[in-house]
């Protein structure tokens, strides 16, 4: 609720674009890194997606005033008090109108040291079953817990993948979970991966700046940025990623460093 607006739920705003819900247990500087790429200068104004910060705060409390002052400069950024484990809070935040939900890692206590991701996994699994079309991006503490994301006991592919993962782990692989669907489609990541990048930054000082440019957090003259490319019926001649790469180079005069699929694959998927 806001004293400047009479709307109390996300549905009352009648946004033209689907919303993005960011669930976190507290405010931190990392939330700025989520907002900045989504409000970058190269994004069309009419395509901006509303951002709802679902913060797990105590009753009748608000975030730090300095944090509110910063997000006030960005359009269509809202915050509300609530828990992602509460269905009422999710509905109020507009989960039915959203196409992305980002779950930031919760702070683990000493008692939950070995079960740091337990609450997050159970909550995300429940949301995935209630809203199967919703795209979830989850941060976990331990990368080994990725195998529990979107778990389905009857999924034959997941069963075969678990066997492959065991073989890779015995071989000493650092990323045995690489071909797990939740990880491969960008639905889950671990803070340990970012820690490894920081370790490399000791001998490669440019790593941090390079990653920030790739993510769109920082911008500089001639630097790269993230963009979306919608495939239509007129583009069916492309058929593979090689031709898509050539099309991007010739049409927008840019060199793609990486291509990431955002639409789930199904029986009708062509590209």
Short mmCIF file of C-alpha atoms in Angstrom, two decimals:
data_model
loop_
_atom_site.label_atom_id
_atom_site.label_comp_id
_atom_site.label_asym_id
_atom_site.label_seq_id
_atom_site.Cartn_x
_atom_site.Cartn_y
_atom_site.Cartn_z
CA UNK A 1 0.00 0.00 0.00
CA UNK A 2 1.20 3.50 -0.82
CA UNK A 3 -0.07 6.84 0.39
CA UNK A 4 0.30 8.23 -3.15
CA UNK A 5 -1.75 5.50 -4.82
CA UNK A 6 -5.02 3.77 -3.99
CA UNK A 7 -4.10 0.45 -5.61
CA UNK A 8 -3.47 -2.40 -3.18
CA UNK A 9 -2.71 -5.31 -5.53
CA UNK A 10 -0.64 -5.66 -8.67
CA UNK A 11 -3.70 -6.56 -10.75
CA UNK A 12 -5.21 -3.11 -10.19
CA UNK A 13 -2.35 -1.36 -12.01
CA UNK A 14 -3.28 -2.89 -15.40
CA UNK A 15 0.30 -3.06 -16.62
CA UNK A 16 0.79 -3.69 -20.32
CA UNK A 17 3.91 -5.82 -19.77
CA UNK A 18 4.29 -8.89 -17.53
CA UNK A 19 5.89 -8.21 -14.18
CA UNK A 20 9.09 -9.51 -12.62
CA UNK A 21 8.91 -10.52 -8.95
CA UNK A 22 12.13 -10.48 -6.92
CA UNK A 23 11.82 -12.27 -3.58
CA UNK A 24 14.45 -11.50 -0.95
CA UNK A 25 14.65 -11.71 2.81
CA UNK A 26 16.26 -8.29 3.12
CA UNK A 27 17.44 -5.34 1.07
CA UNK A 28 21.00 -5.38 -0.17
CA UNK A 29 23.17 -3.79 -2.83
CA UNK A 30 22.72 -6.87 -5.01
CA UNK A 31 19.16 -5.78 -5.76
CA UNK A 32 20.57 -2.77 -7.59
CA UNK A 33 22.40 -5.14 -9.92
CA UNK A 34 19.05 -6.70 -10.83
CA UNK A 35 17.30 -3.40 -11.42
CA UNK A 36 20.00 -1.62 -13.43
CA UNK A 37 20.09 -3.99 -16.46
CA UNK A 38 16.28 -4.03 -16.55
CA UNK A 39 16.25 -0.23 -16.68
CA UNK A 40 19.20 0.25 -19.03
CA UNK A 41 19.16 3.08 -21.56
CA UNK A 42 18.87 0.77 -24.57
CA UNK A 43 15.56 -0.79 -23.44
CA UNK A 44 12.45 0.64 -25.13
CA UNK A 45 10.29 2.57 -22.69
CA UNK A 46 7.06 0.88 -23.78
CA UNK A 47 8.59 -2.56 -23.15
CA UNK A 48 9.70 -1.99 -19.56
CA UNK A 49 8.47 -4.71 -17.23
CA UNK A 50 7.31 -3.77 -13.72
CA UNK A 51 9.59 -4.98 -10.94
CA UNK A 52 8.02 -6.00 -7.62
CA UNK A 53 10.38 -6.48 -4.70
CA UNK A 54 8.84 -8.96 -2.27
CA UNK A 55 10.77 -8.33 0.93
CA UNK A 56 10.50 -10.48 4.03
CA UNK A 57 10.34 -7.64 6.54
CA UNK A 58 8.68 -7.43 9.92
CA UNK A 59 5.17 -6.06 10.17
CA UNK A 60 4.83 -2.28 9.87
CA UNK A 61 8.45 -1.85 8.85
CA UNK A 62 9.90 -0.45 5.65
CA UNK A 63 13.26 -0.76 3.90
CA UNK A 64 16.13 1.60 4.55
CA UNK A 65 15.23 5.16 3.47
CA UNK A 66 18.37 5.40 1.34
CA UNK A 67 17.33 2.23 -0.50
CA UNK A 68 13.89 3.69 -1.18
CA UNK A 69 15.44 6.92 -2.42
CA UNK A 70 17.54 5.00 -4.94
CA UNK A 71 14.77 2.81 -6.38
CA UNK A 72 12.49 5.86 -6.59
CA UNK A 73 14.58 7.05 -9.54
CA UNK A 74 13.61 3.97 -11.58
CA UNK A 75 10.18 3.71 -13.20
CA UNK A 76 7.79 0.86 -12.42
CA UNK A 77 9.72 -0.44 -9.41
CA UNK A 78 7.60 -1.38 -6.39
CA UNK A 79 8.15 -3.10 -3.06
CA UNK A 80 5.90 -4.89 -0.63
CA UNK A 81 6.27 -6.78 2.62
CA UNK A 82 5.64 -10.50 2.45
CA UNK A 83 7.03 -14.00 2.13
CA UNK A 84 7.39 -16.03 -1.02
CA UNK A 85 6.10 -19.05 0.89
CA UNK A 86 2.75 -17.28 1.35
CA UNK A 87 0.31 -17.76 -1.52
CA UNK A 88 -1.62 -14.64 -0.49
CA UNK A 89 1.52 -12.53 -0.74
CA UNK A 90 2.35 -13.99 -4.15
CA UNK A 91 -1.14 -13.27 -5.46
CA UNK A 92 -0.98 -9.73 -4.11
CA UNK A 93 2.39 -9.25 -5.82
CA UNK A 94 0.81 -10.32 -9.10
CA UNK A 95 2.24 -13.79 -9.62
CA UNK A 96 -0.59 -14.51 -12.08
CA UNK A 97 0.52 -11.52 -14.17
CA UNK A 98 4.25 -12.21 -13.95
CA UNK A 99 6.43 -14.25 -16.26
CA UNK A 100 9.57 -14.29 -14.10
CA UNK A 101 10.20 -14.82 -10.39
CA UNK A 102 13.70 -14.40 -8.98
CA UNK A 103 14.33 -16.01 -5.60
CA UNK A 104 17.36 -14.61 -3.83
CA UNK A 105 19.13 -16.86 -1.35
CA UNK A 106 17.89 -16.63 2.22
CA UNK A 107 20.32 -16.11 5.03
CA UNK A 108 21.06 -19.44 6.70
CA UNK A 109 21.37 -19.80 10.44
CA UNK A 110 23.89 -21.98 12.26
CA UNK A 111 21.21 -24.60 12.91
CA UNK A 112 20.44 -24.88 9.21
CA UNK A 113 24.03 -24.99 8.05
CA UNK A 114 23.61 -28.31 6.21
CA UNK A 115 20.03 -27.54 5.14
CA UNK A 116 20.58 -23.98 3.98
CA UNK A 117 18.57 -24.49 0.79
CA UNK A 118 15.78 -26.61 2.27
CA UNK A 119 13.18 -23.85 2.61
CA UNK A 120 14.02 -22.34 -0.75
CA UNK A 121 13.78 -25.66 -2.60
CA UNK A 122 10.45 -26.62 -1.03
CA UNK A 123 8.96 -23.18 -1.70
CA UNK A 124 10.15 -23.04 -5.30
CA UNK A 125 8.92 -26.58 -5.93
CA UNK A 126 5.48 -25.60 -4.65
CA UNK A 127 5.37 -22.51 -6.85
CA UNK A 128 6.52 -24.54 -9.85
CA UNK A 129 3.64 -26.96 -9.41
CA UNK A 130 1.02 -24.26 -8.87
CA UNK A 131 2.26 -22.04 -11.72
CA UNK A 132 4.00 -24.35 -14.23
CA UNK A 133 4.22 -21.63 -16.90
CA UNK A 134 6.08 -19.29 -14.56
CA UNK A 135 9.81 -18.93 -15.11
CA UNK A 136 11.73 -19.29 -11.84
CA UNK A 137 15.31 -18.20 -11.26
CA UNK A 138 16.61 -19.45 -7.93
CA UNK A 139 19.83 -18.88 -6.04
CA UNK A 140 21.09 -21.78 -3.93
CA UNK A 141 23.89 -21.94 -1.42
CA UNK A 142 25.20 -25.37 -2.42
CA UNK A 143 25.43 -26.37 -6.07
CA UNK A 144 24.87 -30.04 -5.17
CA UNK A 145 21.27 -29.18 -4.28
CA UNK A 146 20.46 -28.33 -7.89
CA UNK A 147 19.34 -31.91 -8.44
CA UNK A 148 16.31 -31.25 -6.23
CA UNK A 149 15.05 -28.35 -8.34
CA UNK A 150 11.88 -29.13 -10.33
CA UNK A 151 12.14 -32.69 -9.09
CA UNK A 152 9.88 -35.29 -10.68
CA UNK A 153 10.21 -38.93 -9.66
CA UNK A 154 8.66 -40.09 -12.95
CA UNK A 155 10.95 -38.06 -15.19
CA UNK A 156 13.04 -40.59 -17.14
CA UNK A 157 15.40 -37.94 -18.46
CA UNK A 158 16.19 -36.80 -14.93
CA UNK A 159 16.87 -40.40 -13.90
CA UNK A 160 19.34 -40.89 -16.73
CA UNK A 161 20.89 -37.53 -16.00
CA UNK A 162 21.44 -38.48 -12.36
CA UNK A 163 23.44 -41.53 -13.48
CA UNK A 164 25.51 -39.35 -15.79
CA UNK A 165 26.04 -36.88 -12.95
CA UNK A 166 27.36 -39.63 -10.67
CA UNK A 167 29.87 -40.72 -13.30
CA UNK A 168 31.02 -37.14 -13.81
CA UNK A 169 31.42 -36.67 -10.06
CA UNK A 170 33.58 -39.79 -9.83
CA UNK A 171 35.74 -38.42 -12.64
CA UNK A 172 36.34 -35.32 -10.55
CA UNK A 173 34.23 -32.92 -12.59
CA UNK A 174 33.62 -29.52 -11.00
CA UNK A 175 30.29 -29.14 -12.80
CA UNK A 176 28.54 -32.54 -12.82
CA UNK A 177 25.19 -30.74 -12.79
CA UNK A 178 25.91 -28.91 -16.06
CA UNK A 179 23.29 -30.82 -18.08
CA UNK A 180 20.55 -30.69 -15.48
CA UNK A 181 17.58 -28.98 -17.11
CA UNK A 182 17.01 -26.37 -14.34
CA UNK A 183 20.66 -25.29 -14.61
CA UNK A 184 20.94 -25.57 -18.40
CA UNK A 185 17.89 -23.35 -18.92
CA UNK A 186 19.15 -20.74 -16.45
CA UNK A 187 16.59 -21.51 -13.75
CA UNK A 188 19.04 -22.07 -10.91
CA UNK A 189 22.53 -21.00 -9.96
CA UNK A 190 24.78 -21.18 -6.95
CA UNK A 191 26.77 -18.52 -5.17
CA UNK A 192 29.75 -20.88 -5.31
CA UNK A 193 30.03 -20.20 -9.03
CA UNK A 194 30.46 -16.51 -8.38
CA UNK A 195 33.02 -17.29 -5.69
CA UNK A 196 35.12 -19.17 -8.24
CA UNK A 197 35.10 -16.14 -10.50
CA UNK A 198 36.32 -14.04 -7.59
CA UNK A 199 39.16 -16.50 -7.02
CA UNK A 200 40.24 -16.04 -10.63
CA UNK A 201 40.13 -12.28 -10.20
CA UNK A 202 43.26 -12.54 -8.05
CA UNK A 203 45.36 -13.33 -11.11
CA UNK A 204 42.92 -11.91 -13.70
CA UNK A 205 41.92 -8.43 -12.50
CA UNK A 206 39.70 -7.86 -15.53
CA UNK A 207 37.30 -10.74 -14.73
CA UNK A 208 34.96 -8.74 -12.48
CA UNK A 209 34.64 -5.84 -14.92
CA UNK A 210 34.15 -8.24 -17.83
CA UNK A 211 31.35 -10.14 -16.08
CA UNK A 212 29.62 -6.91 -15.06
CA UNK A 213 29.65 -5.77 -18.69
CA UNK A 214 28.24 -9.10 -19.85
CA UNK A 215 25.42 -8.92 -17.32
CA UNK A 216 24.60 -5.34 -18.26
CA UNK A 217 25.36 -3.99 -14.79
CA UNK A 218 27.96 -1.58 -16.16
CA UNK A 219 27.97 0.22 -19.48
CA UNK A 220 30.83 1.79 -21.35
CA UNK A 221 31.37 3.10 -24.86
CA UNK A 222 31.37 0.18 -27.28
CA UNK A 223 30.71 -2.40 -24.57
CA UNK A 224 28.35 -5.35 -24.89
CA UNK A 225 24.82 -5.53 -23.58
CA UNK A 226 21.93 -7.96 -23.27
CA UNK A 227 19.11 -7.89 -25.79
CA UNK A 228 16.20 -10.11 -26.79
CA UNK A 229 15.44 -11.37 -30.29
CA UNK A 230 11.99 -12.78 -30.97
CA UNK A 231 11.76 -15.54 -33.55
CA UNK A 232 8.70 -15.27 -35.84
CA UNK A 233 7.41 -17.32 -38.76
CA UNK A 234 9.46 -15.15 -41.10
CA UNK A 235 12.63 -16.34 -39.37
CA UNK A 236 11.99 -20.08 -39.66
CA UNK A 237 14.57 -20.29 -42.44
CA UNK A 238 17.27 -19.85 -39.80
CA UNK A 239 16.68 -23.31 -38.29
CA UNK A 240 19.95 -23.47 -36.30
CA UNK A 241 22.10 -21.34 -34.05
CA UNK A 242 24.83 -20.97 -36.67
CA UNK A 243 22.52 -19.16 -39.06
CA UNK A 244 21.06 -17.16 -36.19
CA UNK A 245 24.58 -16.01 -35.35
CA UNK A 246 25.12 -14.95 -38.97
CA UNK A 247 21.80 -13.10 -39.05
CA UNK A 248 22.63 -11.13 -35.91
CA UNK A 249 26.03 -10.19 -37.28
CA UNK A 250 24.61 -9.01 -40.61
CA UNK A 251 21.41 -7.32 -39.38
CA UNK A 252 22.50 -5.40 -36.27
CA UNK A 253 26.25 -5.26 -36.99
CA UNK A 254 27.05 -6.77 -33.60
CA UNK A 255 29.12 -9.80 -32.67
CA UNK A 256 27.15 -12.09 -30.32
CA UNK A 257 29.29 -13.52 -27.54
CA UNK A 258 26.58 -15.92 -26.41
CA UNK A 259 23.00 -16.85 -27.28
CA UNK A 260 20.58 -17.86 -24.53
CA UNK A 261 17.17 -19.43 -25.17
CA UNK A 262 14.37 -17.95 -23.06
CA UNK A 263 11.42 -19.90 -24.46
CA UNK A 264 10.91 -23.46 -23.17
CA UNK A 265 11.24 -26.22 -25.74
CA UNK A 266 8.24 -28.31 -26.74
CA UNK A 267 7.13 -30.56 -29.59
CA UNK A 268 6.50 -27.54 -31.82
CA UNK A 269 9.89 -25.93 -31.26
CA UNK A 270 11.75 -25.28 -34.50
CA UNK A 271 14.76 -23.26 -33.34
#
